Coordinates of C-alpha atoms in Angstrom, one line a residue:
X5 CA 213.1 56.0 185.4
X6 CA 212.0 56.4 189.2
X7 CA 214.9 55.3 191.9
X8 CA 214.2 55.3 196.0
X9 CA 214.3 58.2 197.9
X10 CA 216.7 57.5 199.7
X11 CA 219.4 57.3 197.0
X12 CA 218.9 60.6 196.3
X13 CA 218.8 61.5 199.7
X14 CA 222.3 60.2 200.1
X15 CA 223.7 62.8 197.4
X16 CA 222.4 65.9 199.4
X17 CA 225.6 65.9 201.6
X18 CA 225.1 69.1 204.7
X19 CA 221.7 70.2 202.8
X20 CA 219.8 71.4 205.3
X21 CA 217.0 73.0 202.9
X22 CA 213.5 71.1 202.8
X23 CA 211.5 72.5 200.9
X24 CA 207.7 72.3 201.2
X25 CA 206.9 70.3 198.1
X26 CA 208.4 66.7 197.3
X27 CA 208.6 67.7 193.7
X28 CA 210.9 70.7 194.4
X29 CA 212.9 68.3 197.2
X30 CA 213.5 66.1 194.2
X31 CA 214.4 68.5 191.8
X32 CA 217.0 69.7 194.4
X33 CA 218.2 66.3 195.3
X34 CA 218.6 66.0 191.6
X35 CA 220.5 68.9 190.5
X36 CA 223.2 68.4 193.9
X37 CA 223.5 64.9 192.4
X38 CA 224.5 66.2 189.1
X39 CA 227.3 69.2 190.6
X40 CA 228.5 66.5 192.6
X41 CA 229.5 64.5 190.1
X42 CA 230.4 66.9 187.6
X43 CA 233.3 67.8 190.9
X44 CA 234.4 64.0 191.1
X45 CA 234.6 64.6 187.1
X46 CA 236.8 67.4 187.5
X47 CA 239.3 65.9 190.1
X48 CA 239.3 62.4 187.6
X49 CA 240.5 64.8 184.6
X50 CA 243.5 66.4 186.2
X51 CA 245.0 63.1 186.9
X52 CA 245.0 62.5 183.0
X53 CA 248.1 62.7 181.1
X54 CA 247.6 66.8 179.2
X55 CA 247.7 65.4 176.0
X56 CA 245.0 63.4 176.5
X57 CA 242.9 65.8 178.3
X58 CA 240.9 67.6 175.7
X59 CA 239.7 64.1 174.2
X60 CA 238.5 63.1 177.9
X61 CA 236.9 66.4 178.7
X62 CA 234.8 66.1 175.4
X63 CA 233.5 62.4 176.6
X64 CA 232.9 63.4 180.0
X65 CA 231.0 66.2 178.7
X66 CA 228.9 63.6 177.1
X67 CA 228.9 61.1 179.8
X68 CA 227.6 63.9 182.2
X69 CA 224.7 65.0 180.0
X70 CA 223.2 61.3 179.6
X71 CA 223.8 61.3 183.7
X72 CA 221.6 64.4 183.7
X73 CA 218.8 62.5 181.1
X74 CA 219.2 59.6 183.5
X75 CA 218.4 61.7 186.6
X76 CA 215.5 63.6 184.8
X77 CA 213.4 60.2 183.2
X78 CA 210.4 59.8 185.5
X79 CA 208.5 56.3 184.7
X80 CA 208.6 54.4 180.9
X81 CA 209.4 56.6 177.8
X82 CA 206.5 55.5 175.9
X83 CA 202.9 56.1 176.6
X84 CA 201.3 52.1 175.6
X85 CA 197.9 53.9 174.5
X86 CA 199.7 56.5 172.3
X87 CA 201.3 53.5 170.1
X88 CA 199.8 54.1 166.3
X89 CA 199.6 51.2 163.7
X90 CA 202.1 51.3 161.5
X91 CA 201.6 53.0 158.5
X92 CA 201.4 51.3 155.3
X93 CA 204.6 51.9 153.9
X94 CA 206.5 51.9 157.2
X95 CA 208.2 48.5 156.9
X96 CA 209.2 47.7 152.8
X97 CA 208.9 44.0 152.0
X98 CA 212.5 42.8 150.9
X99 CA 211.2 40.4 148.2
X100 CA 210.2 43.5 146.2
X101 CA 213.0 44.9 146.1
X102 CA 215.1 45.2 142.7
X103 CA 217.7 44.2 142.0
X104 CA 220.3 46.8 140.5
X105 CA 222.0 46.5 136.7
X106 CA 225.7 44.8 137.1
X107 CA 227.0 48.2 135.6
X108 CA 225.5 50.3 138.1
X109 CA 227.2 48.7 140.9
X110 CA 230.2 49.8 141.2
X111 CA 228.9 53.8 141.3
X112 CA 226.8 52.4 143.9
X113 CA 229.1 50.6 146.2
X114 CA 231.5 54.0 145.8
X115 CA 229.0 55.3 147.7
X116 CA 228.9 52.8 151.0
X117 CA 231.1 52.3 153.9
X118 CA 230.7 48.9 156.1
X119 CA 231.0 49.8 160.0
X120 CA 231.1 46.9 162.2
X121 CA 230.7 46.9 165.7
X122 CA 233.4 45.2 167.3
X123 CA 233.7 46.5 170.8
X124 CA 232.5 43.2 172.8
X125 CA 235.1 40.2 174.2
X126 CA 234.3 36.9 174.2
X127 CA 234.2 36.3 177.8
X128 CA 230.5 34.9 178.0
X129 CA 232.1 32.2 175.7
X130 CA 235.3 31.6 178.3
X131 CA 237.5 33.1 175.3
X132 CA 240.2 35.9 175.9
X133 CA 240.4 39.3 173.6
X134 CA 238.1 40.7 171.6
X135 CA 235.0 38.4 169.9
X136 CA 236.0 38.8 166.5
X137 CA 238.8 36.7 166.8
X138 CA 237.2 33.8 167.9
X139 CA 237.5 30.7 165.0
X140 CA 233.6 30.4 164.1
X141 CA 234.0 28.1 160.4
X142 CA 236.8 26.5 158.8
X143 CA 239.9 28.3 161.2
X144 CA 238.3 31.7 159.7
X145 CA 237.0 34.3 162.5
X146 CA 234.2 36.9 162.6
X147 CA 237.1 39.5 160.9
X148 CA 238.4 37.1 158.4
X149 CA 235.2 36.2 157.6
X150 CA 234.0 40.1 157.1
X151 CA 237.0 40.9 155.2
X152 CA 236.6 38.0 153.0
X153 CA 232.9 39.4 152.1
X154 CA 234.6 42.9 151.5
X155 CA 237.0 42.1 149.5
X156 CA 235.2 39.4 147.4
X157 CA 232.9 43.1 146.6
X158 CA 235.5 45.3 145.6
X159 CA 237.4 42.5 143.3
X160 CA 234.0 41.3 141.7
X161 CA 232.9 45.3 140.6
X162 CA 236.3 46.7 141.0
X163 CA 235.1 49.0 144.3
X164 CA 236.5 50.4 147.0
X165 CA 234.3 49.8 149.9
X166 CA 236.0 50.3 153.2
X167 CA 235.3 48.4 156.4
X168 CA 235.2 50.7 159.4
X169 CA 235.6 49.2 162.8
X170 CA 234.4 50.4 165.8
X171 CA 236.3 49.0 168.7
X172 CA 236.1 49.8 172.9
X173 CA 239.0 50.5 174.9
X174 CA 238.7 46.7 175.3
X175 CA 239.4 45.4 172.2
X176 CA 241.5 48.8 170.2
X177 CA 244.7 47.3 171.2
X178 CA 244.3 43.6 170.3
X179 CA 242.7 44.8 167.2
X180 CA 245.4 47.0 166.1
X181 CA 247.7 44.3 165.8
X182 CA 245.2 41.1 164.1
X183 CA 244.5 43.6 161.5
X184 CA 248.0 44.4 160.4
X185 CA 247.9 40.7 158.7
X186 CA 244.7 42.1 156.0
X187 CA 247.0 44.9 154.6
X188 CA 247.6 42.4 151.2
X189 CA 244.3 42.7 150.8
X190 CA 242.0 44.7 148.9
X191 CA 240.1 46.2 151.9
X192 CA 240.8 49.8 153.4
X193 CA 240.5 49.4 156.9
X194 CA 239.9 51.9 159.4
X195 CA 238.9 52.0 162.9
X196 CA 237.8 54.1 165.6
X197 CA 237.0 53.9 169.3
X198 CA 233.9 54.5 171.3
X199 CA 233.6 56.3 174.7
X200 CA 234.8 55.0 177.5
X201 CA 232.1 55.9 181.0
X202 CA 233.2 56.0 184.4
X203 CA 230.5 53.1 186.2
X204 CA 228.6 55.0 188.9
X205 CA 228.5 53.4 192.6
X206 CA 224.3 52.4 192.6
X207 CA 224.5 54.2 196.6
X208 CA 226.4 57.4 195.6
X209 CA 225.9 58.2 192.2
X210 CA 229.8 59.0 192.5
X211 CA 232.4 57.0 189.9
X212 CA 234.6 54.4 191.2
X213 CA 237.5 55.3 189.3
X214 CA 240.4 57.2 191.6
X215 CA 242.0 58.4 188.1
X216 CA 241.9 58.5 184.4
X217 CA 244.6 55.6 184.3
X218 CA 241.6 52.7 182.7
X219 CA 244.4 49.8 182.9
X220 CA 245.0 50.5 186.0
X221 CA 241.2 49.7 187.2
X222 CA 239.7 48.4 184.1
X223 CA 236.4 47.2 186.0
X224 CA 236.2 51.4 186.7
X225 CA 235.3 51.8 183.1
X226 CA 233.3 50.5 180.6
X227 CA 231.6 51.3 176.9
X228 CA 228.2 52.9 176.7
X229 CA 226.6 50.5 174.2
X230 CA 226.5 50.9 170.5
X231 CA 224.3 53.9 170.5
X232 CA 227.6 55.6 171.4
X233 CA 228.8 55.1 167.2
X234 CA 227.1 58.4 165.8
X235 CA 229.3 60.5 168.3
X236 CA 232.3 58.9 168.3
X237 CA 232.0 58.2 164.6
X238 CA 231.5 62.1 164.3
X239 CA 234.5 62.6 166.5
X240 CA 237.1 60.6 165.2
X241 CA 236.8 62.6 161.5
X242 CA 236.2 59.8 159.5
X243 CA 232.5 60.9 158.9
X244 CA 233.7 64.1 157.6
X245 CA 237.1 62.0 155.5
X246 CA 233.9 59.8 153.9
X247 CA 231.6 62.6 153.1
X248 CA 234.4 64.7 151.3
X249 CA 235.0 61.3 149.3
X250 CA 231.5 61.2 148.1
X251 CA 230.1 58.4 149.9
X252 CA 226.0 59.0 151.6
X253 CA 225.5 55.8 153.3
X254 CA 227.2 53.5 156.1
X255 CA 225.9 49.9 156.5
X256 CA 226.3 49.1 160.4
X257 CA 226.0 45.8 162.0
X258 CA 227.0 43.4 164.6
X259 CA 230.3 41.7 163.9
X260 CA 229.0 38.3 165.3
X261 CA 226.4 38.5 163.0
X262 CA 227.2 36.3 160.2
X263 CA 224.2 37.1 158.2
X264 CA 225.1 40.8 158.0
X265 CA 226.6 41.1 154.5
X266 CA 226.2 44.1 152.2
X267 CA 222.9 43.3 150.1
X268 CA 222.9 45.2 146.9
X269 CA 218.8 45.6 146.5
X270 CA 218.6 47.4 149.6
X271 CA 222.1 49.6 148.5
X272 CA 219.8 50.1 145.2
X273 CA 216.6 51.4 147.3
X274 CA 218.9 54.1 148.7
X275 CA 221.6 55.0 146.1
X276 CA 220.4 53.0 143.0
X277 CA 217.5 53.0 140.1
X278 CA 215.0 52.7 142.9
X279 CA 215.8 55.4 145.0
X280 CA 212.9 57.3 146.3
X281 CA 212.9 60.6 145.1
X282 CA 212.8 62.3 149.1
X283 CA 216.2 60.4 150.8
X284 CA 215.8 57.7 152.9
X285 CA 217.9 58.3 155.8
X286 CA 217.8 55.6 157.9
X287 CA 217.1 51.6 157.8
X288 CA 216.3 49.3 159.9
X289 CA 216.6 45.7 159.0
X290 CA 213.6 43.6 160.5
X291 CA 212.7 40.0 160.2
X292 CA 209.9 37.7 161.2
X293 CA 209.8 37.3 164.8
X294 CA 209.5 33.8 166.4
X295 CA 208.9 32.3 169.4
X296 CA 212.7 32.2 170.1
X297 CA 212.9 36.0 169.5
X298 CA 210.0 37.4 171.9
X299 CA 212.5 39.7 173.7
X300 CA 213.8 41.6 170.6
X301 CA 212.7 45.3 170.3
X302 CA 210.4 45.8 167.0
X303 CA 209.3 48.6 165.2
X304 CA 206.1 51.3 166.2
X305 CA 204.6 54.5 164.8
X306 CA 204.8 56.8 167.8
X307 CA 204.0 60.3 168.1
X308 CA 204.1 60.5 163.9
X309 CA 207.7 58.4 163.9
X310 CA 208.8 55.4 163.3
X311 CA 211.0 54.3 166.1
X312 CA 212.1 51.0 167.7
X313 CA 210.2 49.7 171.1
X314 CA 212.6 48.0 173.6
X315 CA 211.1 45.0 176.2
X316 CA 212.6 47.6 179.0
X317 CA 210.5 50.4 177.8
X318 CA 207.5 48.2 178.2
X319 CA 205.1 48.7 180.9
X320 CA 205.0 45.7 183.1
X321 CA 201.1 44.9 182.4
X322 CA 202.0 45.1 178.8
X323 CA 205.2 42.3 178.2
X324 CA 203.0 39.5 177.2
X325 CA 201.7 41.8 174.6
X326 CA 204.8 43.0 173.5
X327 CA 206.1 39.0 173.3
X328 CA 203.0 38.3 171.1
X329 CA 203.7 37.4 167.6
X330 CA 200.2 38.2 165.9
X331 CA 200.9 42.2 167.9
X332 CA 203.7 42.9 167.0
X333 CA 205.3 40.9 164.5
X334 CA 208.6 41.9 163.2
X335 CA 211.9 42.2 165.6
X336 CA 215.2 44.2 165.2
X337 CA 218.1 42.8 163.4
X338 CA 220.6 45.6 164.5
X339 CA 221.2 45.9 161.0
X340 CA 221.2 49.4 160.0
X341 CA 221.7 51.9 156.7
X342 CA 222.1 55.3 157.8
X343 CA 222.8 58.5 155.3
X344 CA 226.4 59.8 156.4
X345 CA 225.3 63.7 156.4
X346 CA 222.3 63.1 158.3
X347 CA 224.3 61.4 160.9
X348 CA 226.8 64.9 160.7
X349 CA 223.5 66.9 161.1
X350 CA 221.5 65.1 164.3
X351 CA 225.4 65.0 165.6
X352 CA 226.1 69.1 164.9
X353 CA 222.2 70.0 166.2
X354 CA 222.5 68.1 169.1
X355 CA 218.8 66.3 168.1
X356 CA 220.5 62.5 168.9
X357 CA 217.5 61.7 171.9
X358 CA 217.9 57.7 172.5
X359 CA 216.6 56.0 175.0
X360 CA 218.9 55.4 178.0
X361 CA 219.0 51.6 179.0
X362 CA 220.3 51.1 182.8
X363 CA 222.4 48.2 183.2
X364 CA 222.6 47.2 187.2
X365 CA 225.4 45.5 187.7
X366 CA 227.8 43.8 190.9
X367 CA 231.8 43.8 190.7
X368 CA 233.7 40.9 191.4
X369 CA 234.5 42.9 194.8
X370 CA 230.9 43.1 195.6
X371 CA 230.5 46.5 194.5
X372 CA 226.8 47.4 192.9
X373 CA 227.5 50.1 189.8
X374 CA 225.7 51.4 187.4
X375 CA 226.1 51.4 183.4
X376 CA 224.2 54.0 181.5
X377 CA 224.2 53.0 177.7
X378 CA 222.3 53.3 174.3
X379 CA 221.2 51.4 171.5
X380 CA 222.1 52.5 168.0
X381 CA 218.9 51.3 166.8
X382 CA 217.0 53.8 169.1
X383 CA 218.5 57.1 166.8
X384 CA 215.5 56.0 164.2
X385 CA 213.4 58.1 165.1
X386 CA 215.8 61.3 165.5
X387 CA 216.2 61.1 161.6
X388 CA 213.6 61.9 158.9
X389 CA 212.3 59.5 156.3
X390 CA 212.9 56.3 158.3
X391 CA 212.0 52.9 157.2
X392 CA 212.1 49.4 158.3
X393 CA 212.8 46.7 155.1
X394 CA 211.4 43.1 156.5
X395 CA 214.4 41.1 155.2
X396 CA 214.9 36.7 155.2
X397 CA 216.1 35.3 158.4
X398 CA 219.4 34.8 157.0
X399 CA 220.3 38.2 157.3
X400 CA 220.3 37.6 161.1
X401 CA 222.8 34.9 162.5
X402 CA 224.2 36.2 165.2
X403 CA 227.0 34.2 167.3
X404 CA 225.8 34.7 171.1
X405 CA 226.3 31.1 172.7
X406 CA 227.7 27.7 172.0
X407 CA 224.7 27.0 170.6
X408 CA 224.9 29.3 167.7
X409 CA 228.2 28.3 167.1
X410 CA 227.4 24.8 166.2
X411 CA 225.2 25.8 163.8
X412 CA 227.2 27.9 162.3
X413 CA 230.2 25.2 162.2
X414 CA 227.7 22.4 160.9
X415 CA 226.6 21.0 157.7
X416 CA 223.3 23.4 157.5
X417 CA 225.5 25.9 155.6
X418 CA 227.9 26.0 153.5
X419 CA 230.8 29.2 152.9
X420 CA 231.1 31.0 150.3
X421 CA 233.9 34.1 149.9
X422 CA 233.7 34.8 153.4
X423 CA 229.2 34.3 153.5
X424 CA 227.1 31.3 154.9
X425 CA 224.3 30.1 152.8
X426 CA 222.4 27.7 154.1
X427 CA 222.3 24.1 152.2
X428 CA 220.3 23.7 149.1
X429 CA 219.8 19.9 150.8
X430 CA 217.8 21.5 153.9
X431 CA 214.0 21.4 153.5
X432 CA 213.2 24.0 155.3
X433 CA 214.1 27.7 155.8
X434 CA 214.4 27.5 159.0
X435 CA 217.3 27.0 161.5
X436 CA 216.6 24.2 164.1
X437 CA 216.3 24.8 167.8
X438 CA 219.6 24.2 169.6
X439 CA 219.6 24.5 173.6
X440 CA 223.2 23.5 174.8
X441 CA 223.6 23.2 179.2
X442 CA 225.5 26.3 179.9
X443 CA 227.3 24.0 182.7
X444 CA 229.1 21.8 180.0
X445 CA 229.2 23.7 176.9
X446 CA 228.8 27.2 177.8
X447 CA 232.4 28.0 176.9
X448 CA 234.0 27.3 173.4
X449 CA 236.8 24.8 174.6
X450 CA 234.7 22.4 176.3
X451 CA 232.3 22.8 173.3
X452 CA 235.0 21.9 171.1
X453 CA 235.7 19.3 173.7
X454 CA 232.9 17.8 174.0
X455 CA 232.5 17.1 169.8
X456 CA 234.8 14.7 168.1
X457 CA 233.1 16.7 165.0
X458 CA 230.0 18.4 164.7
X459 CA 227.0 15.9 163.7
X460 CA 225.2 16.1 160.6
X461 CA 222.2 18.3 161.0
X462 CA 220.4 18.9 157.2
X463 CA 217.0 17.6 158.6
X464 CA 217.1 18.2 162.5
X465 CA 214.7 19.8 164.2
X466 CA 215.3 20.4 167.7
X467 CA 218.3 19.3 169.6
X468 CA 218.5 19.9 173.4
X469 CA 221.7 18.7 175.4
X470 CA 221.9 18.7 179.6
X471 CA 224.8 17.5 181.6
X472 CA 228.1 15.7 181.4
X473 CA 227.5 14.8 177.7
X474 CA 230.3 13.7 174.9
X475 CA 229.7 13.2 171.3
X476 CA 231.6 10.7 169.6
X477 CA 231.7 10.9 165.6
X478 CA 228.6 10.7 163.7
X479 CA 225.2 10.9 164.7
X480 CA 222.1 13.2 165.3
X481 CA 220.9 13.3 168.9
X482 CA 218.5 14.4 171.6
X483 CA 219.8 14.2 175.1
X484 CA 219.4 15.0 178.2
X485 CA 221.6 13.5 181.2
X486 CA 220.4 13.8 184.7
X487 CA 222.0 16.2 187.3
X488 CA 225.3 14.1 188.6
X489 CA 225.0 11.2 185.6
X490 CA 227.0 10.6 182.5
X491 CA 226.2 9.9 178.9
X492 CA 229.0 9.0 176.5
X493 CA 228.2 8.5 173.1
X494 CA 230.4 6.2 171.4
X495 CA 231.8 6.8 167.9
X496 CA 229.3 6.0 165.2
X497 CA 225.9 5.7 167.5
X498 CA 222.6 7.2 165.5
X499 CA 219.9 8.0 167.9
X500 CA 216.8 9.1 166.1
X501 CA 213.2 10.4 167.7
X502 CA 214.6 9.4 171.0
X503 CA 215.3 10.6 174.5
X504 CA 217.7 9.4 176.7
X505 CA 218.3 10.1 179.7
X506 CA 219.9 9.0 183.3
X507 CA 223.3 7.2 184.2
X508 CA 224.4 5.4 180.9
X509 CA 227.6 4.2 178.8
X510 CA 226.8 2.9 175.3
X511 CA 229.4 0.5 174.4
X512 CA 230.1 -1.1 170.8
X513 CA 229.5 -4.5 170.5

């Protein structure tokens, strides 16, 4: 990635060298900015308490060498005309998959761990603590809901599947103590943290953190994105402690994912009857992309590999291609199988090569950083015999916004030991289109407000909602309230196939 000059410039403090060539100049400017920070580094580290030192020395040693990737990337990683079609076999179609014999199951499930990716908070939804714990169906949050599904597996073929969560210095703490309340049931649980990066001042390139203490300035700090897992998985010995027990495969996804449950035909394509004979090592779950899902990265051949394609790696003459359905038609779930020892290998050989994704972003203070973070989806193509398995949009139901969550709450689905499955009474596979205002019902408790109960939704289509809007009980509704008006909806009202809009009470008669 190219910056201005002039940052660089600004790192070169006293150099009075200029050397003939801009390339050299560069490479200069480039190589201060990187002993420079390795210094601030240094002086952050002796202000650490000594038994934590050795831990922090080993993550600044990684944070310093994705710094020095970061400094080296010069334009896109991906040359548009050297994108291949995708071979043949390159993305499996789920429906013919097999399913495995009931008494094979067990042996096969001995052989998984479940790693869910719980490092986020749910401040975007104005809730405190980590996302997990957020109620999504029936009082039952993202983690109840997981170790419902986990447990429902090991009692149903007398397994042992463990869940493995992956938390931030955000959410370890908070987590440590809502998981305490699982230990009656039959899920192992373990968990592990990822890194936690200095943020980079955007003018410097120096961090903003005075010492190692993160509470002290949390907003200092922050996680590097999931792509961090096979590192820190690596790290915390729990790789190693699941390899000796036998097991070849983790199944990684989202934890606000709902559709993300362990699917025994895929398990069978890598451990089961249908196992290739040459290991698969790694998986990535795609589905059909809509016109909702444009921005999602998809899959490419690319230099011989299969590897994902990100909308920031995408030259800027090329988006609208990229957003085409007909060109490229499958997007990332973040659903991924990956074989255990071949995460130990790219980890021990040092081949992990992801694509570094720069996240600008201004402090409360006013302050412009820099985050410097990875997607674990972009390690597919440092492993060998990669595939992509085009799965049913259930399989991807992720909780971002309010929006999601009344789905999820609604009549369209129906729970089942700790899974949604959409209602047998819907006609169509499909979810319907739900566009809540941000202003009104952008975080959870006005949401929740704002609903005496959530509508019934079997056969809608689209619903869009704008403004100062309250739902009474009952009903299916399109609204949209202009900017400064009010619409209350009484108890009871049905609105069908119609708009409304502007200043207006409905009253009962």
């Amino acid at each position: 990635m190219s910056r201005p000059i002039d940052i660089l410039l600004k790192r070169v403090r006293g150099h009075q060298r200029v050397p003939s060539d801009s390339k050299e100049f560069l490479e200069v400017t480039k190589r201060d900015a990187l002993r420079l920070l390795e210094n601030d580094l240094d002086q952050l580290l002796l202000s650490a308490l000594p038994e934590r030192r050795a831990s922090l020395q080993q993550e600044m040693a990684r944070f310093v060498d994705l710094f020095g990737r970061f400094l080296q990337e010069e334009g896109p990683s991906i040359d548009w005309d050297k994108i291949q079609k995708l071979p043949e076999n390159a993305v499996m179609d789920y429906s013919k998959l097999k399913s495995p014999n009931n008494d094979k199951v067990q042996m096969m499930l001995d052989k998984l761990v479940v790693v869910k990716l719980n490092g986020g908070l749910g401040t975007s939804m104005g809730c405190h603590g980590p996302k997990s714990v957020i109620p999504v169906r029936s009082d039952l949050t993202f983690l109840d809901l997981t170790v419902q599904q986990i447990e429902h597996l090991n009692k149903t073929y007398n397994a042992n599947v463990p869940l493995v969560l992956m938390n931030s210095f955000n959410t370890d703490e908070d987590t440590e103590k809502i998981i305490r309340k699982y230990k009656g049931f039959r899920v192992q649980i373990y968990t592990f943290n990822q890194s936690c990066f200095p943020r980079i001042c955007r003018e410097s390139f120096l961090p903003i953190a005075k010492d190692c203490n993160v509470e002290k300035d949390i907003e200092a700090w922050y996680p590097p994105g999931h792509g961090d897992f096979y590192d820190t998985f690596r790290n915390s010995d729990l790789l190693k402690q699941f390899i000796d027990e036998g097991r070849e495969y983790c199944f990684l996804s989202n934890i606000d994912n709902l559709g993300a449950t362990v699917d025994l035909n895929i398990l069978n394509k890598l451990v089961g009857e249908e196992c290739l004979d040459k290991p698969v090592e790694f998986v990535m779950e795609v589905t059909d992309k809509t016109r909702a899902d444009v921005k999602g990265g998809t899959l490419i051949q690319y230099e011989n590999k299969l590897r994902l394609l990100e909308i920031a790696q995408v030259p800027k003459e090329r988006v609208d291609e990229f957003k085409s359905v007909k060109t490229f038609k499958f997007f990332n779930t973040n659903n991924i199988w990956a074989k255990l020892d071949a995460i130990d290998r790219v980890c021990r050989h040092h081949t992990l090569n992801m694509e570094i994704i720069v996240n600008n972003k201004t402090l409360e203070n006013g302050l412009r950083v820099v985050q410097l973070e990875t997607a674990v989806g972009a390690a597919m193509k440092c492993f060998d015999g990669s595939i992509g398995i085009n799965v049913p949009r259930s399989r991807f139901l992720p909780v971002k916004k309010t929006s999601d969550l009344f789905l999820v709450m609604s009549n369209l689905y129906n729970l089942k030991n700790g899974s949604l499955v959409m209602s047998p009474q819907r006609m169509f596979p499909t979810t319907p289109l739900v566009k809540l205002g941000e202003n009104h019902f952008g975080k959870v408790k006005e949401f929740l407000g704002r609903f005496a109960n959530i509508p019934d939704i079997i056969e809608l289509d689209h619903l869009t909602v704008s403004g100062d809007v309250t739902f009474g009980r009952g009903g299916t509704v399109i609204i949209i309230a202009n900017h400064g008006d009010r619409i209350d909806i009484p108890a009871g009202a049905i609105l069908e196939n119609k708009i409304v809009s502007g200043n207006m009470r409905i009253l009962d008669h």
